[in-house]
Short mmCIF file of C-alpha atoms in Angstrom, two decimals:
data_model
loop_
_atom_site.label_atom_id
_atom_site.label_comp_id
_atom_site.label_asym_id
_atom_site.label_seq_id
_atom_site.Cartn_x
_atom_site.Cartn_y
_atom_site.Cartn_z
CA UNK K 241 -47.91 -195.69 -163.22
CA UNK K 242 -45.59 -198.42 -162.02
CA UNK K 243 -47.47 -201.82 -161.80
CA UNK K 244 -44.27 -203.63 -161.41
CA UNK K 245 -43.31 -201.86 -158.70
CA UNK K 246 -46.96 -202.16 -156.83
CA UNK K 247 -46.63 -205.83 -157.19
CA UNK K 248 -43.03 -206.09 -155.33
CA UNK K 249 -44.48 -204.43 -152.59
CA UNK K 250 -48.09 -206.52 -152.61
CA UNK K 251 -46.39 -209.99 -152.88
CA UNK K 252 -43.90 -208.94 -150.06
CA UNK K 253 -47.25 -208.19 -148.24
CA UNK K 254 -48.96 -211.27 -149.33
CA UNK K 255 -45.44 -213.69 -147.94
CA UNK K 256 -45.96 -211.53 -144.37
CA UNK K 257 -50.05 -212.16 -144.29
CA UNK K 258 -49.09 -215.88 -145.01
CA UNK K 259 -46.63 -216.01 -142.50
CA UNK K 260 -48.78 -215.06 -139.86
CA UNK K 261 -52.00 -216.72 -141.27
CA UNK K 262 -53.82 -214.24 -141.61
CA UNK K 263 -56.51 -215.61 -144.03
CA UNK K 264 -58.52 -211.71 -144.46
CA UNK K 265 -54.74 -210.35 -144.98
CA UNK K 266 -54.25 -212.79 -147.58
CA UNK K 267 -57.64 -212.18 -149.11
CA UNK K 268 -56.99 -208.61 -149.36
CA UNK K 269 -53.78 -208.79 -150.80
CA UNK K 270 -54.55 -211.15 -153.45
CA UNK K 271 -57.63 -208.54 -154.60
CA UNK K 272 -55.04 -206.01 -154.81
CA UNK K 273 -52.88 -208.30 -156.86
CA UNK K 274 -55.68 -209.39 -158.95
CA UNK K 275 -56.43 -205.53 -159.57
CA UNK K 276 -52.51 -204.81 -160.72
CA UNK K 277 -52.88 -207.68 -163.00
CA UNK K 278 -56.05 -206.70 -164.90
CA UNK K 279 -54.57 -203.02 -165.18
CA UNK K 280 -51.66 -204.89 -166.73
CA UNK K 281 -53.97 -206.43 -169.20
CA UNK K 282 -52.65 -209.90 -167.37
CA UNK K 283 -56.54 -211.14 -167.35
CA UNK K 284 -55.83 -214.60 -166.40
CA UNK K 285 -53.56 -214.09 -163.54
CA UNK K 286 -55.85 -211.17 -162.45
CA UNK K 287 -58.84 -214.31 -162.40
CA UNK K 288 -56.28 -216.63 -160.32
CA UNK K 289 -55.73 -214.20 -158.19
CA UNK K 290 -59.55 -212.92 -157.79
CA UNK K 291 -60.76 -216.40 -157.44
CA UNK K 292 -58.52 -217.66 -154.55
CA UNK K 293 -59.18 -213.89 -152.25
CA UNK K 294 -62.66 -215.31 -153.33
CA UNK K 295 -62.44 -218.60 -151.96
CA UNK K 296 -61.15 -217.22 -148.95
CA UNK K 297 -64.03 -214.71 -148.17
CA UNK K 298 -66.64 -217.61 -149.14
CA UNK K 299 -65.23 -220.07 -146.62
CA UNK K 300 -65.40 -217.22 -144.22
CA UNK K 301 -69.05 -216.37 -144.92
CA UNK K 302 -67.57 -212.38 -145.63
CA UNK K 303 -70.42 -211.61 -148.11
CA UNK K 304 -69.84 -207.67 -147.99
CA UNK K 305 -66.04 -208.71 -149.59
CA UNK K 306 -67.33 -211.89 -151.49
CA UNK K 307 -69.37 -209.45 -153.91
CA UNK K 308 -66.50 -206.85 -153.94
CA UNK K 309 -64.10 -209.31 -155.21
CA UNK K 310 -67.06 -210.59 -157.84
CA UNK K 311 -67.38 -206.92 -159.58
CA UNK K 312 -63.55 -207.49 -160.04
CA UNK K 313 -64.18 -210.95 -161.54
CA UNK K 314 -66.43 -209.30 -163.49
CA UNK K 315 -64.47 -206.46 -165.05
CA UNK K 316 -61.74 -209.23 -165.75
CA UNK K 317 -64.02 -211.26 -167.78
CA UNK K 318 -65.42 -208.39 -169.26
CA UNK K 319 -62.34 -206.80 -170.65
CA UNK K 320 -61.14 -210.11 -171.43
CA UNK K 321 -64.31 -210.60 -173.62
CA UNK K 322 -65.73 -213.17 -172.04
CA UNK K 323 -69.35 -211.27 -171.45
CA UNK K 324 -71.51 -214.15 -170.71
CA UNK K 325 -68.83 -214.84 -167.69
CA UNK K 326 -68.62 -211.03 -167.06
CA UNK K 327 -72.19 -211.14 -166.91
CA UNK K 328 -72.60 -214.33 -164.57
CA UNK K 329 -69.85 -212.67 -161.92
CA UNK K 330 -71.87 -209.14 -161.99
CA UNK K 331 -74.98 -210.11 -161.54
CA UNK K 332 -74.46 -212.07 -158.85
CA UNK K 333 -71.96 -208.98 -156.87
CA UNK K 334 -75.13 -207.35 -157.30
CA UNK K 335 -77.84 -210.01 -155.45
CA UNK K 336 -74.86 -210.04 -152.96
CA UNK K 337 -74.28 -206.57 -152.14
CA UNK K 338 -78.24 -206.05 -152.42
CA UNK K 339 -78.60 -208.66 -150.18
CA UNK K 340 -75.75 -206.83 -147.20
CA UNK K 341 -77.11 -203.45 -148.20
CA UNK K 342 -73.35 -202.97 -149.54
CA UNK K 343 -74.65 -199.77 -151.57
CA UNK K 344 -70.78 -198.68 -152.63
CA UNK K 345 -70.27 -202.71 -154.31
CA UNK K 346 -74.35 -202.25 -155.62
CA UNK K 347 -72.90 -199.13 -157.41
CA UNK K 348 -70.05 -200.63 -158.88
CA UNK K 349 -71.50 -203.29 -159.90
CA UNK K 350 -74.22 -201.42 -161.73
CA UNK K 351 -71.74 -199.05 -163.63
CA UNK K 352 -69.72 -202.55 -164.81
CA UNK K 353 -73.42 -204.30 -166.00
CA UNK K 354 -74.62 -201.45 -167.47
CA UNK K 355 -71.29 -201.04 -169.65
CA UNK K 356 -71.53 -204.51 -170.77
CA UNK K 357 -75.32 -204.47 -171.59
CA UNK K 358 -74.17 -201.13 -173.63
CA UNK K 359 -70.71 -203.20 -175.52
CA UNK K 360 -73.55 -205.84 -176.25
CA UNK K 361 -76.25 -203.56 -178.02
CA UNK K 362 -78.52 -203.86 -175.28
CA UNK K 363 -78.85 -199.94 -174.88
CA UNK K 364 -82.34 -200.36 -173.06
CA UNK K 365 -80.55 -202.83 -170.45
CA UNK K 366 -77.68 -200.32 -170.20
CA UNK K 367 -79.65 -197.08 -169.59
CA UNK K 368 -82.03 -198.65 -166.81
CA UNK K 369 -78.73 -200.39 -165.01
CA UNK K 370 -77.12 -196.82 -165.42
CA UNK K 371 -80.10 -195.16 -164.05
CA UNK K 372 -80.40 -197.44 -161.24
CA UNK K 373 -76.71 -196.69 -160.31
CA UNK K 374 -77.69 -192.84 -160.46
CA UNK K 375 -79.99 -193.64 -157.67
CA UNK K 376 -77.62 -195.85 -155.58
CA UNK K 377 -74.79 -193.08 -155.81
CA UNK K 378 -77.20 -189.51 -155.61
CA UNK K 379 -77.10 -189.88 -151.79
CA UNK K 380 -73.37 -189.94 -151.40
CA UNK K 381 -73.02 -186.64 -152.88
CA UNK K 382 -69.96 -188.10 -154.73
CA UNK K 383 -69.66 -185.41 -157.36
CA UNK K 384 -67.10 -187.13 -159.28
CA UNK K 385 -69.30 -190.05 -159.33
CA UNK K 386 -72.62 -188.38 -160.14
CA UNK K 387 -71.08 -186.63 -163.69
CA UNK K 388 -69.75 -189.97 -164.36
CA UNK K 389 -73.42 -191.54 -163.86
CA UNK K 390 -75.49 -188.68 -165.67
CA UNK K 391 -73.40 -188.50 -168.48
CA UNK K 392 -73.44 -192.48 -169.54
CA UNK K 393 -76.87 -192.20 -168.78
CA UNK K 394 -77.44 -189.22 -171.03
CA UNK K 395 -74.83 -191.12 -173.82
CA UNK K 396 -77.28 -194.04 -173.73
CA UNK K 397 -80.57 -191.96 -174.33
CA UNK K 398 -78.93 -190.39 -177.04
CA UNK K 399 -78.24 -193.99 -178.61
CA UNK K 400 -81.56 -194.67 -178.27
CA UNK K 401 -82.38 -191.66 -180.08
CA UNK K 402 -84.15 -189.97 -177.04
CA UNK K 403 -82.52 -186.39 -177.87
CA UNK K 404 -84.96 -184.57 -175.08
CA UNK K 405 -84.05 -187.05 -172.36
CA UNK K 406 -79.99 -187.16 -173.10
CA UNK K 407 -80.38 -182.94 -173.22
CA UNK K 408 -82.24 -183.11 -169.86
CA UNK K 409 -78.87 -185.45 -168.34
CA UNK K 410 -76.40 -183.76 -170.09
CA UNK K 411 -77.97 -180.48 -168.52
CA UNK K 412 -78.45 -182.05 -165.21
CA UNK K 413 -74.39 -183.42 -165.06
CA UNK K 414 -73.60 -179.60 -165.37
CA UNK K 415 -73.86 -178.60 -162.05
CA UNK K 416 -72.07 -181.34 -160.15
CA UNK K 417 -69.01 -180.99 -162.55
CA UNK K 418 -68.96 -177.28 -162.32
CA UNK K 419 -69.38 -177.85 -158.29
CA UNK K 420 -66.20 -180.40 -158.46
CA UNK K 421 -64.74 -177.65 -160.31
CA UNK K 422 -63.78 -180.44 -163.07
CA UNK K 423 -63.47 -178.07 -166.28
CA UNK K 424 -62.69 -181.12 -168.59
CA UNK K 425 -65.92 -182.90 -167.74
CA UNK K 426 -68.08 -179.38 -168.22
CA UNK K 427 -66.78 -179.18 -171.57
CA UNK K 428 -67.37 -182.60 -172.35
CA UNK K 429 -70.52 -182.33 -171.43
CA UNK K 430 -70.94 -178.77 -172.89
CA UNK K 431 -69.81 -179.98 -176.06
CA UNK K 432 -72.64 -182.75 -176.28
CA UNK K 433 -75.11 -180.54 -175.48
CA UNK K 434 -73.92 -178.45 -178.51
CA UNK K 435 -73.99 -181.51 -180.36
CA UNK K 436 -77.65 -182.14 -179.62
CA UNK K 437 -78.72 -178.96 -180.59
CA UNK K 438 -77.10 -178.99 -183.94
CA UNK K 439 -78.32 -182.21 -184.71
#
C-alpha cells in the first residue's frame, strides 16, 4: 500500500486531463484523488477533491457519475464523523442511482447507509438498508459481495436479538463463501453460528 506513490501518478494524470481539457478526465481523476485521500485518513482534501469531480459531472448533467462521486462524499463524511452530512450525501447517491437504474452505485450506497444507521443505534434502519442491498447485489452473482451482505445482515438481527433470523443468514452466507472458496469468511461465519448456538 503506497498512497504516496498513487497520488504522483494521479496528479501527473490530472496536469495531462487539464492540459487537454478534458473536463470527464479531470472528473475522474479528481475521484481517484479524493479516494487516495480518504484512505489516507486526509478527509478534508478527500471532500475538496470529491466536490470539484462533483461539480464537474453536475454541470455536465452525468447523473450515473454524480451519485458515484456522492457515496464517496458520503463515506468521507462518515468516517470523518460528520453522520448527519454522511447521511445527506448517501441518501441522495441513492434517489440518484435509483433514479438511472445505476444498480452497482444503489448497492454501494446501501452498504455505506446501512453502516451508518448501524454506528448510530438505528439497528432496525441498518438491517432493512442491508437487506435491501442483498436484493440489489443477489443478481450479480458477486460471491464476494453476497457473504459480505448476508453476514452484516445476519450481525444486525443478532443485535436485535433475532437469534433464529441471524442463524438462518449466517447459514445462508455459507455457501457463497465456500463457492468463492474464501476459508477466512467460512470460519467467520462458522464461528458465529457456534456462537449462536451456545448462547
Amino acid at each position: 500500500y503506497k498512497p504516496q506513490e498513487g497520488l504522483a501518478y494521479e496528479q501527473a494524470a490530472l496536469a495531462l486531463a487539464q492540459k487537454l481539457n478534458s473536463k470527464t478526465g479531470t472528473a475522474r481523476i479528481k475521484h481517484k484523488i479524493g479516494r487516495i485521500y480518504w484512505r489516507m485518513g486526509n478527509f478534508k482534501e478527500a471532500l475538496k477533491n470529491h466536490f470539484e469531480a462533483l461539480d464537474i459531472y453536475t454541470q455536465a448533467g452525468n447523473k450515473q457519475n454524480e451519485g458515484n462521486v456522492m457515496v464517496a462524499i458520503g463515506q468521507d463524511y462518515l468516517d470523518n464523523g460528520k453522520y448527519d452530512e454522511a447521511m445527506t450525501y448517501l441518501s441522495k447517491a441513492l434517489q440518484i442511482s435509483k433514479e438511472v437504474s445505476d444498480t452497482i452505485t444503489m448497492a454501494a450506497a446501501c452498504d455505506v447507509l446501512s453502516y451508518l444507521h448501524a454506528l448510530r443505534g438505528n439497528i432496525i434502519e441498518a438491517a432493512k438498508v442491508r437487506y435491501d442491498y442483498l436484493k440489489i447485489i443477489e443478481p450479480s452473482g458477486d460471491k464476494d459481495a453476497l457473504v459480505h451482505a448476508i453476514a452484516q445482515l445476519a450481525f444486525n438481527y443478532q443485535a436485535l436479538g433475532n437469534n433464529a433470523d441471524a442463524l438462518k443468514y449466517f447459514k445462508q452466507g455459507l455457501k457463497p463463501a465456500k463457492a468463492a472458496g474464501d476459508k477466512i469468511e467460512e470460519a467467520l461465519l462458522n464461528a458465529s453460528i457456534g456462537g449462536l448456538y451456545t448462547n
